[in-house]
Amino acid sequence: MSILVDKNTKVVVQGITGRDGSFHAKQMKSYGTNVVAGVTPGKGGESVDGIPVFNSVKEAVEKKGANTSVIYVPAKFAVDAIYEAADARVKLIVCISEGIPAIDMLKVYNYLKTTETRLVGPNSPGVITPEVAKVGIMPGQIHKKGEIGVVSRSGTLTYEVVYHLTLNGLGQSTCIGIGGDQIIGTNFIDCLFLFEKDPQTKAVVLIGEIGGTDEEEAALYVKKNMKKPVVAFVAGRTAPPGKRMGHAGAIISGGSGTAEEKIEAFEKAKIKVAPTPAEVAALIKEELVLIQQNKPNT
Amino acid sequence: MSILVDKNTKVVVQGITGRDGSFHAKQMKSYGTNVVAGVTPGKGGESVDGIPVFNSVKEAVEKKGANTSVIYVPAKFAVDAIYEAADARVKLIVCISEGIPAIDMLKVYNYLKTTETRLVGPNSPGVITPEVAKVGIMPGQIHKKGEIGVVSRSGTLTYEVVYHLTLNGLGQSTCIGIGGDQIIGTNFIDCLFLFEKDPQTKAVVLIGEIGGTDEEEAALYVKKNMKKPVVAFVAGRTAPPGKRMGHAGAIISGGSGTAEEKIEAFEKAKIKVAPTPAEVAALIKEELVLIQQNKPNT
Amino acid sequence: MKIHEYQAKEIFKRYGIPVQAGEVANSPEEGKNIAEKIGKPVMVKAQVLVGGRGKAGGIKYAKNPDEAYQYAKEILGMEIKGIKVKKVLVTEAADISSEAYIGVIVDRKTKKPVVIVSQAGGIDIEEVAKTTPEKIFKLEVDPLLGLQSFQARDLGSKIYSDFKIAAKAADVIKKLYFAFTENDCSLAEINPFITTPKGEVWALDAKINLDDSGLARHPEIESMRDKDAEDPSEMKAREGGLSFVKLNGNIGCIVNGAGLAMATMDLVKHFGEEPANFLDIGGSSSPEKVLNAMKIILKEPNVKAILFNIFGGITRCDDVANGIVQAVKQLKPPVPIAVRLTGTNEDKAKKILEKVNLTATSSMVDVVKKAIELSKG
Amino acid sequence: MKIHEYQAKEIFKRYGIPVQAGEVANSPEEGKNIAEKIGKPVMVKAQVLVGGRGKAGGIKYAKNPDEAYQYAKEILGMEIKGIKVKKVLVTEAADISSEAYIGVIVDRKTKKPVVIVSQAGGIDIEEVAKTTPEKIFKLEVDPLLGLQSFQARDLGSKIYSDFKIAAKAADVIKKLYFAFTENDCSLAEINPFITTPKGEVWALDAKINLDDSGLARHPEIESMRDKDAEDPSEMKAREGGLSFVKLNGNIGCIVNGAGLAMATMDLVKHFGEEPANFLDIGGSSSPEKVLNAMKIILKEPNVKAILFNIFGGITRCDDVANGIVQAVKQLKPPVPIAVRLTGTNEDKAKKILEKVNLTATSSMVDVVKKAIELSKG
């Protein structure tokens, strides 16, 4: 098994005729993802790399059975795209688009709570279940099927960690980029909950960064609710307060949201924190050894 | 038993220091209603006829255990009053105020659906469970405790019907004025559902009027879902199309919403329709006799 | 409240809905001047607050300013459904490829704003709904979230297969929805919404009905009220806080409460006569209101008797009785009066009425019968 | 984006929030003129985009225009937290009875707009939250419904026992909430919100932080950007679509992705050196962006080596390599360059780099170590 994305995932690509949409639609398809449809209003009837394009998500759902949407449209159309996908009742929306105003996302988040649809992102690199399906923009080839769940606020930093996991023979169950924005649809805790339940996942890597208190809350959650080991990495120890580091989420404000606070929270929750991205793999290996030793029947 | 209002009803009067609010607070109290508090922002600490006044509904709920609100504030403050009462988690709101814009009521209605609070009205004369509690503006003395449920879109016309019921020895379980506006919180069907379940109620009087299709839907509902007899009266046989008769709901538009259509719908559902308000009582008596005759043990 | 096409178009324009150049004219000369200014063939359209203008000859195509003058003259003289035309809208004529319908209503059934579109525009939409319901598309909008662009696009695509036109229609649908919600409309309608051979779209006609309860927060719309178009008695009643509708019978009815007022009218009819009006004096019951109501009813020449039906609740019977006494003394009504009073302060009220030799009954049936009897002299 | 107090007050005024008369001055003379116009004692307030003005002496009370001149002169010369004061706000001085705090934020935890009020205004609210959390009241607002009047009243009552003042505060809270949502603020704050002995209320200070993602729809606010107050390199980077923050170390970092960029900086520190900057070239990876990034970093005199850390995904390594080659040829950088490239088109990229005699590594740890080594000459 895996979480969020699996062999039943049927993807509709919103914004498929755009620069990013068409490129990644092809990439996803060549990775083996079941990309069943694309949507660009006004381009219904066309096709992209053999993928049929529709005018609306509803059509893609009705005609092709899409159950997962991935959104590549420009920020100013992205909120509408999310509502459209939710209205068409896809189960999962992965929003790659970045630059959606927070005020809009507050509405989106609270509206989606009243529906059955889960949103990952915005400003997410996507979700990948290695060797099964990739829904997003991550480089597929660095991933390998396995037992490690990865959840992260970051994009390329996640690739870095995954790259080392794979190099060290540690395959992944599912890797989720929850997105770098302040207001996101799915947070660390949601993913930790799913990983804890997922039989394929044996251990989890959590990649945090400065800003907010999501890591602190995740640490508490792990302590209280998880039996599976979690290893963390936190980026931004050298980041200065008051400066936004790249995206809306990554800012130390009012002396809170620092890497030190987060690392301390993890350590309090007995979660090992890797000093560098490369060292995550070693810590995970340690945890797996511990699991093996503690198994009653060995 | 009864519906909506019973001996456990603890009323908070919103707008208690206003002209209508103070008058009816006294009237309700002297009828025997358990009026536990009043609210007028800025007048907290005062009292009206011995009823303590608070600045907010929340205070009235916390300090006096109010579970039912009745709203007498002017239309332009009424929407806020409804949200305030819902936020304070009263179970029932009876909104007497009239003149609330429909656009606002659409939001109120759809918002309240997400809460546990029921709204009766706006533009309602109130709800009375005779000899137990009166929450509204109806003349208490014409009512009598008994077994007939009354539900109506109208105010004084309801009094007319109730007056004849009482004159004919037919007491009432509960009488509900659902309000004369287009967009109201509780409709005929909601009340019919409650009356059908209420052991005290033996038969129901439904008083409709021109405009909309609520009566038609109620007729279908009775046919499908009710075992208790229902007798109807419909006002507005002589009303001309396109003219609003008094309030927003009472208008025949586009040739639909006529009294004839409604009467036909009732007759199709085997619901007897009284030709005059006075004759409702006689039809109810007939129905009660039929129940008596059909009882297995008589 | 209803407003004229030209007024609705003013509101539409503020929201960027495409409306053709045009102005309202009160005389044939003005009509000609406007046509000259436009410099193209024009439509001359009667501005009346009733439907069926076209069939009644109230809409004409004028090739040039002289024809515009001629048609304006014709139309400004005519009556449509009994209403005299006092204004015409002179507006650029359009080259029509297709006619669709776009409307937004407050839907009492779903308790949501509902957007309605149909390819079958230009004719009575309720007729289309009855005969070919498959041509009508409705969308319930979440009033807390508002209409989303994808929904407008879906609706546009329902009525146009050409996506470019559908996108233009979607844009208009969004704007119409904003206009609807921001102005407290109960109906906002474009019928027909047209396309031209060049691929333009236009709101050829415009209809807005306002929710009276929302008018207080839109003084600029309240000021659009066409007092000329309203019945003077109905206007006077409204200004005096009374709800009044003129009818054709001869029993003048004064009642408290809309439902009871309708039931009273029905009872008049039930006993073989016709009511002269609907009149609700409402909840608060000052003697002035009663006096006012009497004044309004006595203006109607067909009234042969006046019927009071008061069920006291908030309305106190003595207040009404005092009003009747004042009215009888001041107005010296030339027709007989039958009074029913019951409820709050009934006894006190009956005593008051003795001053002017009126005996009130407690029964609605009795008072209706009595009024009919009195009306026959 | 941050804007100055005087700009935030302009926005507040549009929403009817009570703000005292005042104008911004660029010179002591202007300051004096404004004080004369006001005709009462004034406050002269440094306009800088950092906190702690008061403690730094950047806020002064001037009894008359001459004092205003004097203080404006003093303040316009000073530096606050390293930032030179270029403007002062000259505004009517208030007679303060009490100081409260009112603010609205986007709350990432509850995913709602949160209104925060406290009786303890005038000082650092985060300090109050830490030391006396019972003095802070927070309200989560349903973003679909918006702030309701009763909620604003409740909040007003939390900070004022006198209901008249509480009602005035409630009114300001509602207006602040509208200003917040309609302008895409991430923070809108009045601190202190004051009362006077006469029972007036005033927003004595005003702070607005904008959500950068919302700026595109508020060009009038974007135009408030104080380009003087921004670091020239940071401004240039922003205009070129790069995310750049200047730091004090000597390893210039060019990375794709914010998280990886921070991790790279951390790794530099981990190996005993300090990064000169944060720089994220973002997802799309044109050679121009790389060239631009190099230009910006080479402006910093403390940079002793440049470190490229690129994990190709959407970013294609060959694009970056081409950019590096261009930059090396054009800019002839006086400092050494260490490159790490991995992922999409890595091999192609490594070949391209050979043109300028650069050998790229695939390891992040290696490249950081190499850059540090190179920086030491």
Short mmCIF file of C-alpha atoms in Angstrom, two decimals, chain B residues 127-241:
data_model
loop_
_atom_site.label_atom_id
_atom_site.label_comp_id
_atom_site.label_asym_id
_atom_site.label_seq_id
_atom_site.Cartn_x
_atom_site.Cartn_y
_atom_site.Cartn_z
CA VAL B 127 -44.38 29.61 18.48
CA ILE B 128 -46.79 28.77 21.30
CA THR B 129 -47.37 25.61 23.26
CA PRO B 130 -50.63 26.59 24.96
CA GLU B 131 -50.64 26.79 28.74
CA VAL B 132 -46.91 26.00 28.75
CA ALA B 133 -44.94 28.68 26.93
CA LYS B 134 -45.45 31.40 24.37
CA VAL B 135 -42.45 32.60 22.36
CA GLY B 136 -43.71 35.37 20.13
CA ILE B 137 -46.44 37.94 19.74
CA MET B 138 -49.68 35.95 19.41
CA PRO B 139 -52.55 36.68 21.82
CA GLY B 140 -52.14 33.93 24.40
CA GLN B 141 -55.72 33.87 25.64
CA ILE B 142 -57.24 32.48 22.42
CA HIS B 143 -55.18 29.30 22.75
CA LYS B 144 -56.02 26.20 24.72
CA LYS B 145 -53.97 23.14 25.51
CA GLY B 146 -54.90 20.16 23.36
CA GLU B 147 -54.11 17.80 20.55
CA ILE B 148 -54.14 19.88 17.36
CA GLY B 149 -50.90 21.05 15.81
CA VAL B 150 -51.11 24.29 13.83
CA VAL B 151 -48.54 25.49 11.30
CA SER B 152 -48.99 28.62 9.26
CA ARG B 153 -47.26 31.22 7.08
CA SER B 154 -49.57 33.86 8.48
CA GLY B 155 -50.12 35.75 11.77
CA THR B 156 -53.63 37.05 12.39
CA LEU B 157 -55.15 34.44 10.08
CA THR B 158 -53.67 31.81 12.37
CA TYR B 159 -55.29 33.51 15.34
CA GLU B 160 -58.61 33.37 13.46
CA VAL B 161 -58.29 29.64 12.91
CA VAL B 162 -57.04 28.94 16.44
CA TYR B 163 -59.90 31.03 17.85
CA HIS B 164 -62.40 28.78 16.12
CA LEU B 165 -60.55 25.64 17.16
CA THR B 166 -60.67 26.73 20.79
CA LEU B 167 -64.34 27.81 20.51
CA ASN B 168 -65.05 24.31 19.24
CA GLY B 169 -63.22 22.67 22.12
CA LEU B 170 -60.21 21.73 20.04
CA GLY B 171 -57.09 22.62 22.00
CA GLN B 172 -53.67 22.88 20.42
CA SER B 173 -50.41 21.00 21.03
CA THR B 174 -48.21 23.67 19.46
CA CYS B 175 -48.93 26.52 17.01
CA ILE B 176 -46.10 27.70 14.78
CA GLY B 177 -46.01 30.74 12.57
CA ILE B 178 -43.22 29.89 10.15
CA GLY B 179 -43.17 33.45 8.83
CA GLY B 180 -44.38 35.28 5.77
CA ASP B 181 -41.06 35.87 4.02
CA GLN B 182 -39.65 34.14 0.97
CA ILE B 183 -36.65 32.71 2.75
CA ILE B 184 -37.46 31.25 6.14
CA GLY B 185 -35.56 28.96 8.49
CA THR B 186 -38.22 26.32 9.12
CA ASN B 187 -40.79 25.28 6.56
CA PHE B 188 -44.07 23.38 6.58
CA ILE B 189 -42.38 20.02 6.08
CA ASP B 190 -40.04 20.50 9.03
CA CYS B 191 -43.05 21.14 11.27
CA LEU B 192 -45.12 18.30 9.81
CA PHE B 193 -42.22 15.95 10.52
CA LEU B 194 -42.14 17.08 14.15
CA PHE B 195 -45.93 16.89 14.57
CA GLU B 196 -46.02 13.38 13.15
CA LYS B 197 -43.51 12.29 15.80
CA ASP B 198 -45.15 14.21 18.66
CA PRO B 199 -47.35 11.90 20.76
CA GLN B 200 -49.55 14.79 21.96
CA THR B 201 -50.55 15.85 18.46
CA LYS B 202 -53.50 13.96 16.95
CA ALA B 203 -54.18 16.10 13.88
CA VAL B 204 -52.59 19.05 12.14
CA VAL B 205 -53.92 22.28 10.64
CA LEU B 206 -51.82 23.75 7.86
CA ILE B 207 -52.56 27.35 6.90
CA GLY B 208 -51.08 28.33 3.58
CA GLU B 209 -51.32 31.27 1.29
CA ILE B 210 -50.42 32.29 -2.25
CA GLY B 211 -46.82 32.39 -3.41
CA GLY B 212 -44.13 29.76 -3.85
CA THR B 213 -44.71 26.03 -3.81
CA ASP B 214 -44.28 25.24 -0.13
CA GLU B 215 -47.90 24.08 0.18
CA GLU B 216 -47.53 21.77 -2.82
CA GLU B 217 -44.40 20.24 -1.34
CA ALA B 218 -46.12 19.90 2.03
CA ALA B 219 -49.05 18.11 0.36
CA LEU B 220 -46.71 15.59 -1.24
CA TYR B 221 -44.92 15.14 2.05
CA VAL B 222 -48.17 14.47 3.93
CA LYS B 223 -49.21 11.93 1.34
CA LYS B 224 -45.96 10.06 1.55
CA ASN B 225 -44.95 10.39 5.18
CA MET B 226 -47.83 11.17 7.51
CA LYS B 227 -50.36 8.97 9.24
CA LYS B 228 -51.95 11.78 11.21
CA PRO B 229 -54.71 13.68 9.46
CA VAL B 230 -54.01 17.16 8.10
CA VAL B 231 -56.61 19.83 7.30
CA ALA B 232 -55.63 22.84 5.22
CA PHE B 233 -56.74 26.36 4.56
CA VAL B 234 -55.30 28.54 1.80
CA ALA B 235 -55.66 32.32 1.72
CA GLY B 236 -55.61 34.36 -1.46
CA ARG B 237 -58.09 32.84 -3.90
CA THR B 238 -59.03 36.36 -4.94
CA ALA B 239 -55.47 37.69 -5.09
CA PRO B 240 -54.41 39.01 -8.51
CA PRO B 241 -51.18 37.75 -10.12
#
